[in-house]
XYZ file of N, CA and C in Angstrom:
657
model
N 3.613 164.157 24.219
C 5.020 163.959 24.486
C 5.377 164.390 25.897
N 4.865 165.537 26.322
C 5.187 166.045 27.649
C 4.526 165.197 28.725
N 3.307 164.705 28.493
C 2.672 163.836 29.482
C 3.435 162.528 29.607
N 4.019 162.053 28.512
C 4.836 160.840 28.553
C 6.090 161.082 29.377
N 6.709 162.252 29.182
C 7.889 162.615 29.968
C 7.540 162.678 31.444
N 6.366 163.218 31.754
C 5.937 163.336 33.149
C 5.793 161.972 33.814
N 5.512 160.946 33.012
C 5.357 159.611 33.572
C 6.688 158.879 33.671
N 7.560 159.076 32.689
C 8.786 158.284 32.601
C 9.890 158.821 33.502
N 10.089 160.152 33.512
C 11.213 160.731 34.241
C 10.859 161.036 35.691
N 11.840 160.920 36.597
C 11.599 161.347 37.985
C 11.378 162.849 38.045
N 10.700 163.309 39.109
C 10.271 164.703 39.201
C 11.421 165.681 39.073
N 12.585 165.347 39.682
C 13.697 166.291 39.675
C 14.343 166.451 38.303
N 14.023 165.560 37.354
C 14.614 165.647 36.018
C 13.590 165.968 34.937
N 12.329 166.097 35.302
C 11.294 166.345 34.297
C 11.488 167.664 33.587
N 12.014 168.669 34.312
C 12.207 169.992 33.711
C 13.061 169.937 32.470
N 14.157 169.162 32.520
C 15.029 169.034 31.353
C 14.313 168.337 30.208
N 13.589 167.260 30.538
C 12.903 166.506 29.493
C 11.826 167.311 28.801
N 10.957 167.941 29.567
C 9.863 168.717 28.971
C 10.379 169.944 28.235
N 11.456 170.540 28.735
C 12.041 171.699 28.055
C 12.549 171.319 26.677
N 13.215 170.177 26.582
C 13.722 169.719 25.288
C 12.586 169.397 24.335
N 11.562 168.686 24.835
C 10.423 168.323 23.990
C 9.740 169.571 23.445
N 9.489 170.536 24.327
C 8.772 171.749 23.918
C 9.604 172.625 22.992
N 10.862 172.869 23.360
C 11.693 173.786 22.586
C 11.918 173.278 21.170
N 12.244 171.999 21.040
C 12.487 171.460 19.699
C 11.189 171.259 18.934
N 10.112 170.923 19.643
C 8.823 170.768 18.974
C 8.307 172.075 18.412
N 8.495 173.154 19.169
C 8.033 174.472 18.740
C 8.781 174.945 17.498
N 10.012 174.484 17.335
C 10.790 174.862 16.141
C 10.103 174.399 14.857
N 9.154 173.453 14.983
C 8.411 173.021 13.802
C 7.616 174.152 13.178
N 7.117 175.079 14.003
C 6.380 176.223 13.466
C 7.292 177.147 12.678
N 8.539 177.248 13.120
C 9.525 178.058 12.400
C 9.800 177.434 11.032
N 9.979 176.118 11.003
C 10.202 175.418 9.740
C 8.985 175.531 8.835
N 7.791 175.465 9.426
C 6.564 175.566 8.629
C 6.478 176.905 7.905
N 6.898 177.967 8.579
C 6.878 179.293 7.949
C 7.811 179.341 6.742
N 8.956 178.683 6.843
C 9.889 178.657 5.724
C 9.346 177.824 4.562
N 8.686 176.706 4.889
C 8.083 175.868 3.853
C 6.969 176.615 3.139
N 6.185 177.386 3.887
C 5.098 178.160 3.281
C 5.629 179.186 2.292
N 6.838 179.717 2.565
C 7.428 180.687 1.648
C 7.990 180.011 0.396
N 8.482 178.791 0.561
C 9.206 178.125 -0.528
C 8.288 177.360 -1.482
N 7.081 176.978 -1.013
C 6.215 176.129 -1.824
C 4.811 176.715 -1.936
N 4.087 176.241 -2.939
C 2.671 176.566 -3.079
C 1.919 176.002 -1.883
N 0.788 176.635 -1.523
C 0.085 176.215 -0.311
C -0.374 174.771 -0.371
N -0.702 174.272 -1.568
C -1.131 172.876 -1.682
C 0.036 171.940 -1.383
N 1.197 172.277 -1.935
C 2.389 171.469 -1.669
C 2.738 171.504 -0.187
N 2.597 172.678 0.417
C 2.879 172.809 1.849
C 1.950 171.922 2.669
N 0.689 171.810 2.243
C -0.255 170.946 2.952
C 0.168 169.484 2.850
N 0.643 169.069 1.676
C 1.107 167.692 1.513
C 2.332 167.423 2.376
N 3.234 168.380 2.442
C 4.440 168.213 3.263
C 4.046 168.104 4.738
N 3.184 169.015 5.193
C 2.751 168.981 6.585
C 1.994 167.705 6.925
N 1.104 167.283 6.020
C 0.353 166.050 6.258
C 1.251 164.831 6.287
N 2.228 164.797 5.371
C 3.174 163.669 5.332
C 4.003 163.581 6.600
N 4.468 164.738 7.090
C 5.247 164.750 8.326
C 4.385 164.335 9.522
N 3.107 164.757 9.505
C 2.206 164.357 10.579
C 1.994 162.846 10.616
N 1.812 162.231 9.442
C 1.646 160.786 9.373
C 2.923 160.061 9.799
N 4.076 160.625 9.406
C 5.353 160.032 9.819
C 5.501 160.072 11.335
N 5.080 161.185 11.947
C 5.132 161.304 13.398
C 4.210 160.290 14.063
N 3.043 160.056 13.453
C 2.108 159.075 13.991
C 2.726 157.681 13.979
N 3.419 157.333 12.892
C 4.087 156.026 12.799
C 5.155 155.892 13.881
N 5.922 156.974 14.087
C 6.954 156.943 15.123
C 6.327 156.789 16.512
N 5.197 157.466 16.743
C 4.534 157.384 18.057
C 4.013 155.974 18.303
N 3.500 155.322 17.276
C 2.985 153.958 17.437
C 4.112 153.012 17.845
N 5.320 153.289 17.360
C 6.454 152.407 17.648
C 7.043 152.621 19.033
N 6.583 153.679 19.757
C 7.098 153.952 21.102
C 6.299 153.158 22.120
N 7.000 152.475 23.001
C 6.333 151.680 24.026
C 5.730 152.592 25.098
N 4.607 152.148 25.670
C 4.011 152.882 26.775
C 4.889 152.730 28.013
N 4.837 153.721 28.901
C 5.626 153.638 30.127
C 5.114 152.509 31.007
N 5.999 151.965 31.835
C 5.607 150.882 32.730
C 4.526 151.336 33.702
N 4.568 152.641 34.096
C 3.570 153.173 35.014
C 2.183 153.140 34.375
N 2.113 153.560 33.091
C 0.817 153.558 32.406
C 0.324 152.134 32.221
N 1.229 151.217 31.902
C 0.838 149.820 31.707
C 0.278 149.233 33.000
N 0.884 149.605 34.149
C 0.406 149.107 35.431
C -0.968 149.672 35.759
N -1.160 150.966 35.494
C -2.445 151.606 35.776
C -3.538 151.012 34.888
N -3.167 150.665 33.661
C -4.146 150.103 32.728
C -4.737 148.798 33.256
N -3.939 148.075 34.034
C -4.425 146.816 34.588
C -5.284 147.021 35.840
N -5.005 148.108 36.587
C -5.658 148.308 37.878
C -6.879 149.225 37.802
N -6.783 150.283 36.971
C -7.832 151.292 36.935
C -8.817 150.984 35.807
N -10.099 150.902 36.145
C -11.107 150.589 35.138
C -11.460 151.804 34.287
N -11.518 152.979 34.913
C -11.930 154.193 34.196
C -10.704 155.010 33.794
N -10.510 155.181 32.486
C -9.389 155.972 31.996
C -9.914 156.951 30.953
N -9.435 158.196 31.020
C -9.841 159.186 30.036
C -11.268 159.655 30.198
N -11.810 159.528 31.381
C -13.189 159.962 31.649
C -13.198 161.479 31.812
N -13.724 162.195 30.819
C -13.715 163.660 30.841
C -14.461 164.219 32.045
N -15.545 163.586 32.418
C -16.357 164.076 33.536
C -15.618 163.983 34.867
N -14.596 163.127 34.926
C -13.831 162.984 36.169
C -13.042 164.245 36.501
N -12.858 165.119 35.509
C -12.152 166.376 35.754
C -12.983 167.334 36.603
N -14.288 167.110 36.687
C -15.185 168.046 37.369
C -15.602 167.586 38.770
N -15.096 166.458 39.197
C -15.467 165.945 40.524
C -14.298 165.139 41.072
N -13.931 165.341 42.329
C -14.510 166.255 43.317
C -14.067 167.703 43.104
N -14.493 168.584 44.010
C -14.215 170.010 43.877
C -12.717 170.305 43.865
N -11.941 169.570 44.660
C -10.496 169.813 44.712
C -9.852 169.586 43.349
N -10.317 168.575 42.607
C -9.783 168.309 41.269
C -10.253 169.364 40.269
N -11.531 169.770 40.375
C -12.050 170.811 39.495
C -11.293 172.122 39.709
N -10.963 172.432 40.967
C -10.234 173.659 41.270
C -8.851 173.635 40.624
N -8.175 172.491 40.675
C -6.866 172.362 40.017
C -7.013 172.504 38.508
N -8.073 171.913 37.960
C -8.324 171.975 36.522
C -8.533 173.422 36.062
N -9.337 174.181 36.810
C -9.597 175.587 36.468
C -8.325 176.426 36.625
N -7.546 176.139 37.662
C -6.298 176.875 37.869
C -5.361 176.669 36.691
N -5.284 175.440 36.185
C -4.427 175.159 35.021
C -4.907 175.937 33.791
N -6.226 176.008 33.612
C -6.778 176.741 32.469
C -6.409 178.215 32.545
N -6.563 178.818 33.722
C -6.286 180.249 33.872
C -4.801 180.564 33.697
N -3.933 179.641 34.092
C -2.499 179.853 33.876
C -2.189 179.873 32.379
N -2.950 179.086 31.615
C -2.691 179.009 30.177
C -3.374 180.083 29.351
N -4.335 180.802 29.921
C -5.068 181.825 29.177
C -4.149 182.888 28.552
N -3.150 183.426 29.276
C -2.264 184.428 28.654
C -1.556 183.916 27.399
N -1.206 182.630 27.391
C -0.551 182.055 26.210
C -1.512 182.066 25.032
N -2.760 181.662 25.271
C -3.763 181.682 24.199
C -3.987 183.114 23.714
N -4.076 184.059 24.633
C -4.333 185.456 24.259
C -3.213 186.003 23.388
N -1.984 185.730 23.779
C -0.839 186.249 23.029
C -0.786 185.639 21.635
N -0.843 184.308 21.556
C -0.714 183.633 20.261
C -1.986 183.775 19.429
N -3.129 183.556 20.062
C -4.390 183.538 19.326
C -4.907 184.899 18.919
N -4.553 185.947 19.661
C -5.060 187.288 19.369
C -3.943 188.213 18.868
N -2.969 188.468 19.724
C -1.955 189.479 19.390
C -1.069 189.070 18.211
N -0.658 187.810 18.177
C 0.222 187.356 17.093
C -0.576 187.105 15.809
N -1.684 186.382 15.934
C -2.488 186.056 14.752
C -3.023 187.309 14.060
N -3.411 188.302 14.849
C -3.973 189.537 14.286
C -2.925 190.650 14.185
N -1.659 190.286 14.147
C -0.595 191.295 14.077
C -0.701 192.218 12.854
N -1.162 191.736 11.671
C -1.314 192.675 10.543
C -2.320 193.790 10.859
N -3.426 193.423 11.512
C -4.434 194.426 11.878
C -3.894 195.405 12.922
N -3.187 194.891 13.910
C -2.581 195.763 14.921
C -1.562 196.698 14.273
N -0.796 196.171 13.327
C 0.226 196.973 12.655
C -0.400 198.133 11.889
N -1.497 197.862 11.191
C -2.165 198.916 10.442
C -2.675 200.011 11.373
N -3.218 199.597 12.526
C -3.712 200.586 13.487
C -2.580 201.381 14.135
N -1.379 200.804 14.127
C -0.221 201.519 14.655
C 0.373 202.479 13.626
N -0.113 202.376 12.389
C 0.393 203.248 11.346
C 1.517 202.666 10.526
N 1.733 201.362 10.632
C 2.783 200.703 9.845
C 2.308 200.565 8.403
N 3.082 201.087 7.477
C 2.697 201.044 6.068
C 3.193 199.786 5.366
N 4.236 199.164 5.891
C 4.746 197.931 5.303
C 3.788 196.772 5.589
N 3.824 195.776 4.713
C 2.978 194.606 4.904
C 3.558 193.725 6.008
N 2.722 193.341 6.955
C 3.130 192.438 8.027
C 2.512 191.073 7.758
N 3.352 190.079 7.625
C 2.885 188.734 7.302
C 2.545 187.961 8.582
N 1.329 187.390 8.662
C 0.988 186.574 9.838
C 1.943 185.393 10.008
N 2.372 184.816 8.879
C 3.307 183.694 8.948
C 4.626 184.091 9.579
N 5.132 185.268 9.172
C 6.381 185.744 9.767
C 6.201 186.081 11.243
N 5.040 186.664 11.577
C 4.766 187.002 12.970
C 4.762 185.741 13.836
N 4.113 184.687 13.340
C 4.098 183.420 14.071
C 5.503 182.841 14.170
N 6.260 182.930 13.086
C 7.618 182.394 13.094
C 8.476 183.073 14.154
N 8.466 184.409 14.177
C 9.268 185.131 15.165
C 8.763 184.876 16.585
N 7.445 184.777 16.744
C 6.877 184.492 18.063
C 7.326 183.124 18.556
N 7.370 182.154 17.666
C 7.756 180.804 18.070
C 9.258 180.675 18.274
N 10.037 181.498 17.586
C 11.470 181.550 17.903
C 11.647 182.022 19.336
N 10.932 183.106 19.679
C 10.975 183.601 21.051
C 10.430 182.581 22.037
N 9.376 181.867 21.640
C 8.774 180.866 22.515
C 9.749 179.725 22.804
N 10.468 179.278 21.778
C 11.457 178.209 21.976
C 12.561 178.671 22.920
N 13.041 179.896 22.726
C 14.076 180.438 23.611
C 13.544 180.602 25.034
N 12.294 181.039 25.143
C 11.676 181.193 26.451
C 11.522 179.866 27.169
N 11.125 178.824 26.430
C 10.985 177.503 27.040
C 12.322 176.989 27.557
N 13.362 177.173 26.761
C 14.692 176.754 27.208
C 15.107 177.516 28.462
N 14.879 178.832 28.440
C 15.274 179.667 29.574
C 14.488 179.321 30.834
N 13.170 179.235 30.707
C 12.340 178.948 31.884
C 12.634 177.563 32.447
N 12.870 176.601 31.558
C 13.178 175.249 32.017
C 14.484 175.183 32.782
N 15.494 175.854 32.266
C 16.797 175.853 32.934
C 16.734 176.596 34.265
N 16.000 177.730 34.291
C 15.877 178.489 35.540
C 15.137 177.666 36.594
N 14.078 176.983 36.180
C 13.301 176.188 37.140
C 14.143 175.063 37.725
N 14.994 174.465 36.883
C 15.883 173.423 37.398
C 16.922 174.004 38.349
N 17.354 175.224 38.056
C 18.395 175.862 38.877
C 17.870 176.249 40.246
N 16.673 176.842 40.283
C 16.137 177.316 41.566
C 15.184 176.313 42.210
N 14.928 175.194 41.515
C 14.068 174.131 42.033
C 12.657 174.618 42.369
N 12.126 175.465 41.516
C 10.763 175.958 41.728
C 10.129 176.307 40.397
N 9.061 175.596 40.037
C 8.333 175.912 38.813
C 7.379 177.082 39.046
N 6.800 177.154 40.240
C 5.826 178.207 40.537
C 6.464 179.588 40.415
N 7.657 179.767 40.951
C 8.325 181.064 40.888
C 8.630 181.468 39.450
N 9.033 180.485 38.644
C 9.343 180.781 37.236
C 8.080 181.174 36.481
N 6.972 180.471 36.736
C 5.697 180.815 36.088
C 5.282 182.230 36.463
N 5.393 182.591 37.738
C 5.053 183.941 38.183
C 5.957 184.974 37.520
N 7.247 184.661 37.399
C 8.193 185.569 36.746
C 7.798 185.817 35.295
N 7.464 184.748 34.575
C 7.115 184.885 33.160
C 5.742 185.509 32.972
N 4.822 185.285 33.909
C 3.533 185.963 33.823
C 3.713 187.473 33.961
N 4.615 187.884 34.850
C 4.934 189.308 34.968
C 5.536 189.843 33.682
N 6.393 189.026 33.048
C 7.001 189.426 31.779
C 5.949 189.539 30.681
N 4.949 188.661 30.714
C 3.850 188.730 29.741
C 3.120 190.060 29.866
N 2.842 190.481 31.102
C 2.143 191.744 31.324
C 2.930 192.909 30.744
N 4.244 192.907 30.975
C 5.100 193.990 30.464
C 5.111 193.990 28.934
N 5.274 192.812 28.339
C 5.368 192.717 26.875
C 4.037 193.052 26.201
N 2.928 192.610 26.779
C 1.611 192.930 26.216
C 1.357 194.431 26.280
N 1.698 195.040 27.417
C 1.516 196.490 27.562
C 2.371 197.239 26.548
N 3.598 196.763 26.334
C 4.478 197.390 25.342
C 3.905 197.248 23.934
N 3.415 196.055 23.622
C 2.851 195.771 22.301
C 1.650 196.661 22.005
N 0.786 196.859 23.011
C -0.458 197.603 22.797
C -0.292 199.118 22.881
N 0.789 199.571 23.477
C 0.964 201.019 23.656
C 2.068 201.602 22.800
N 2.978 200.779 22.309
C 4.084 201.293 21.521
C 3.623 201.568 20.095
N 4.013 202.679 19.545
C 3.673 203.021 18.146
C 4.795 202.537 17.232
N 4.630 201.328 16.694
C 5.639 200.770 15.790
C 5.582 201.485 14.446
N 6.724 201.574 13.778
C 6.789 202.256 12.489
C 7.164 201.327 11.343
N 7.741 200.169 11.649
C 8.176 199.236 10.605
C 7.699 197.829 10.924
N 7.698 197.004 9.896
C 7.327 195.608 10.088
C 8.333 194.902 10.988
N 9.605 195.288 10.870
C 10.638 194.672 11.704
C 10.371 194.904 13.188
N 9.856 196.085 13.512
C 9.532 196.378 14.912
C 8.408 195.477 15.403
N 7.403 195.263 14.555
C 6.305 194.371 14.910
C 6.833 192.957 15.161
N 7.709 192.481 14.274
C 8.265 191.140 14.437
C 9.100 191.034 15.710
N 9.813 192.094 16.034
C 10.608 192.101 17.263
C 9.695 192.036 18.485
N 8.593 192.781 18.436
C 7.619 192.730 19.522
C 6.997 191.335 19.627
N 6.734 190.709 18.478
C 6.183 189.350 18.482
C 7.160 188.366 19.109
N 8.445 188.538 18.815
C 9.451 187.665 19.413
C 9.487 187.848 20.928
N 9.368 189.107 21.378
C 9.338 189.375 22.811
C 8.131 188.734 23.472
N 6.970 188.822 22.816
C 5.762 188.187 23.337
C 5.928 186.670 23.408
N 6.542 186.117 22.366
C 6.781 184.676 22.352
C 7.687 184.246 23.491
N 8.746 185.010 23.720
C 9.664 184.681 24.807
C 8.944 184.729 26.159
N 8.096 185.738 26.335
C 7.376 185.898 27.603
C 6.431 184.738 27.873
N 5.873 184.148 26.815
C 4.978 182.992 26.996
C 5.768 181.684 27.012
N 7.072 181.795 27.170
C 7.935 180.619 27.181
C 7.867 179.786 28.439
N 6.876 180.044 29.270
C 6.659 179.168 30.419
C 5.725 178.019 30.049
N 5.431 177.895 28.756
C 4.466 176.899 28.282
C 4.847 175.486 28.699
N 6.121 175.108 28.521
C 6.546 173.748 28.856
C 6.381 173.479 30.346
N 6.755 174.458 31.172
C 6.606 174.302 32.623
C 5.126 174.217 32.990
N 4.318 175.047 32.348
C 2.874 175.050 32.612
C 2.262 173.684 32.309
N 2.616 173.102 31.173
C 2.059 171.798 30.802
C 2.557 170.714 31.759
N 3.813 170.832 32.196
C 4.340 169.876 33.170
C 3.572 169.965 34.483
N 3.343 171.194 34.948
C 2.573 171.398 36.181
C 1.174 170.812 36.032
N 0.546 171.066 34.883
C -0.804 170.558 34.648
C -0.819 169.032 34.659
N 0.188 168.425 34.031
C 0.243 166.962 33.980
C 0.416 166.361 35.362
N 1.147 167.066 36.214
C 1.414 166.544 37.559
C 0.219 166.681 38.502
N -0.772 167.441 38.093
C -1.949 167.635 38.950
C -2.920 166.467 38.897
N -2.733 165.601 37.903
C -3.695 164.516 37.700
C -2.974 163.181 37.580
N -3.689 162.125 37.843
C -3.113 160.788 37.759
C -2.903 160.361 36.319
N -2.230 159.226 36.170
C -1.925 158.704 34.824
C -3.190 158.452 34.023
N -4.293 158.107 34.700
C -5.540 157.820 33.994
C -6.196 159.071 33.411
N -5.737 160.281 33.844
C -6.370 161.525 33.377
C -5.413 162.469 32.654
N -4.123 162.208 32.677
C -3.154 163.161 32.129
C -3.402 163.476 30.666
N -3.581 162.448 29.860
C -3.807 162.694 28.434
C -5.130 163.409 28.204
N -6.128 163.120 29.041
C -7.422 163.797 28.925
C -7.273 165.290 29.127
């Protein structure tokens, strides 16, 4: 969705488009947490699978951008994974994009996913649900995406906003790892803070999409 926005919208308006796509898309994780609470896991799988298939049908009905259609006629090689590694200037951009995204993976994949284990080591006696931790983190992430997108449009700089949020990630991670939480609510609040700090995700993906041509963006 964000790569499509990067192709369709002019550069000065992409921030609004990608922010909306990311913020509302991320809310799906919040809804998923509520569905998991309300239904048996098998039923939840059917609901999630059905919604995924419905999304696929909607995507098929969306026309490709005129830019992609033009490139399809002119460029013979599209989606070539090996093209990301040559020349060196392109590989350097590719690696830079990966490193910018590493903090997001670390926060969501480690700190949020393993929040019950972290909570126990902090001395929290209440049960901490991974589903709730993800839900609160994604609430913060949606708010962060909206905030970072609006700020980037206001100051006309994505790089400065990414640097600002990376600094916020460092502060929130340090707080998460050093603070002695006593309740599950405190853990969830910390997860929301971590989610907000990684709210530069939409801007990061937009920057990554802009580093490569239409023939490589989806790759």
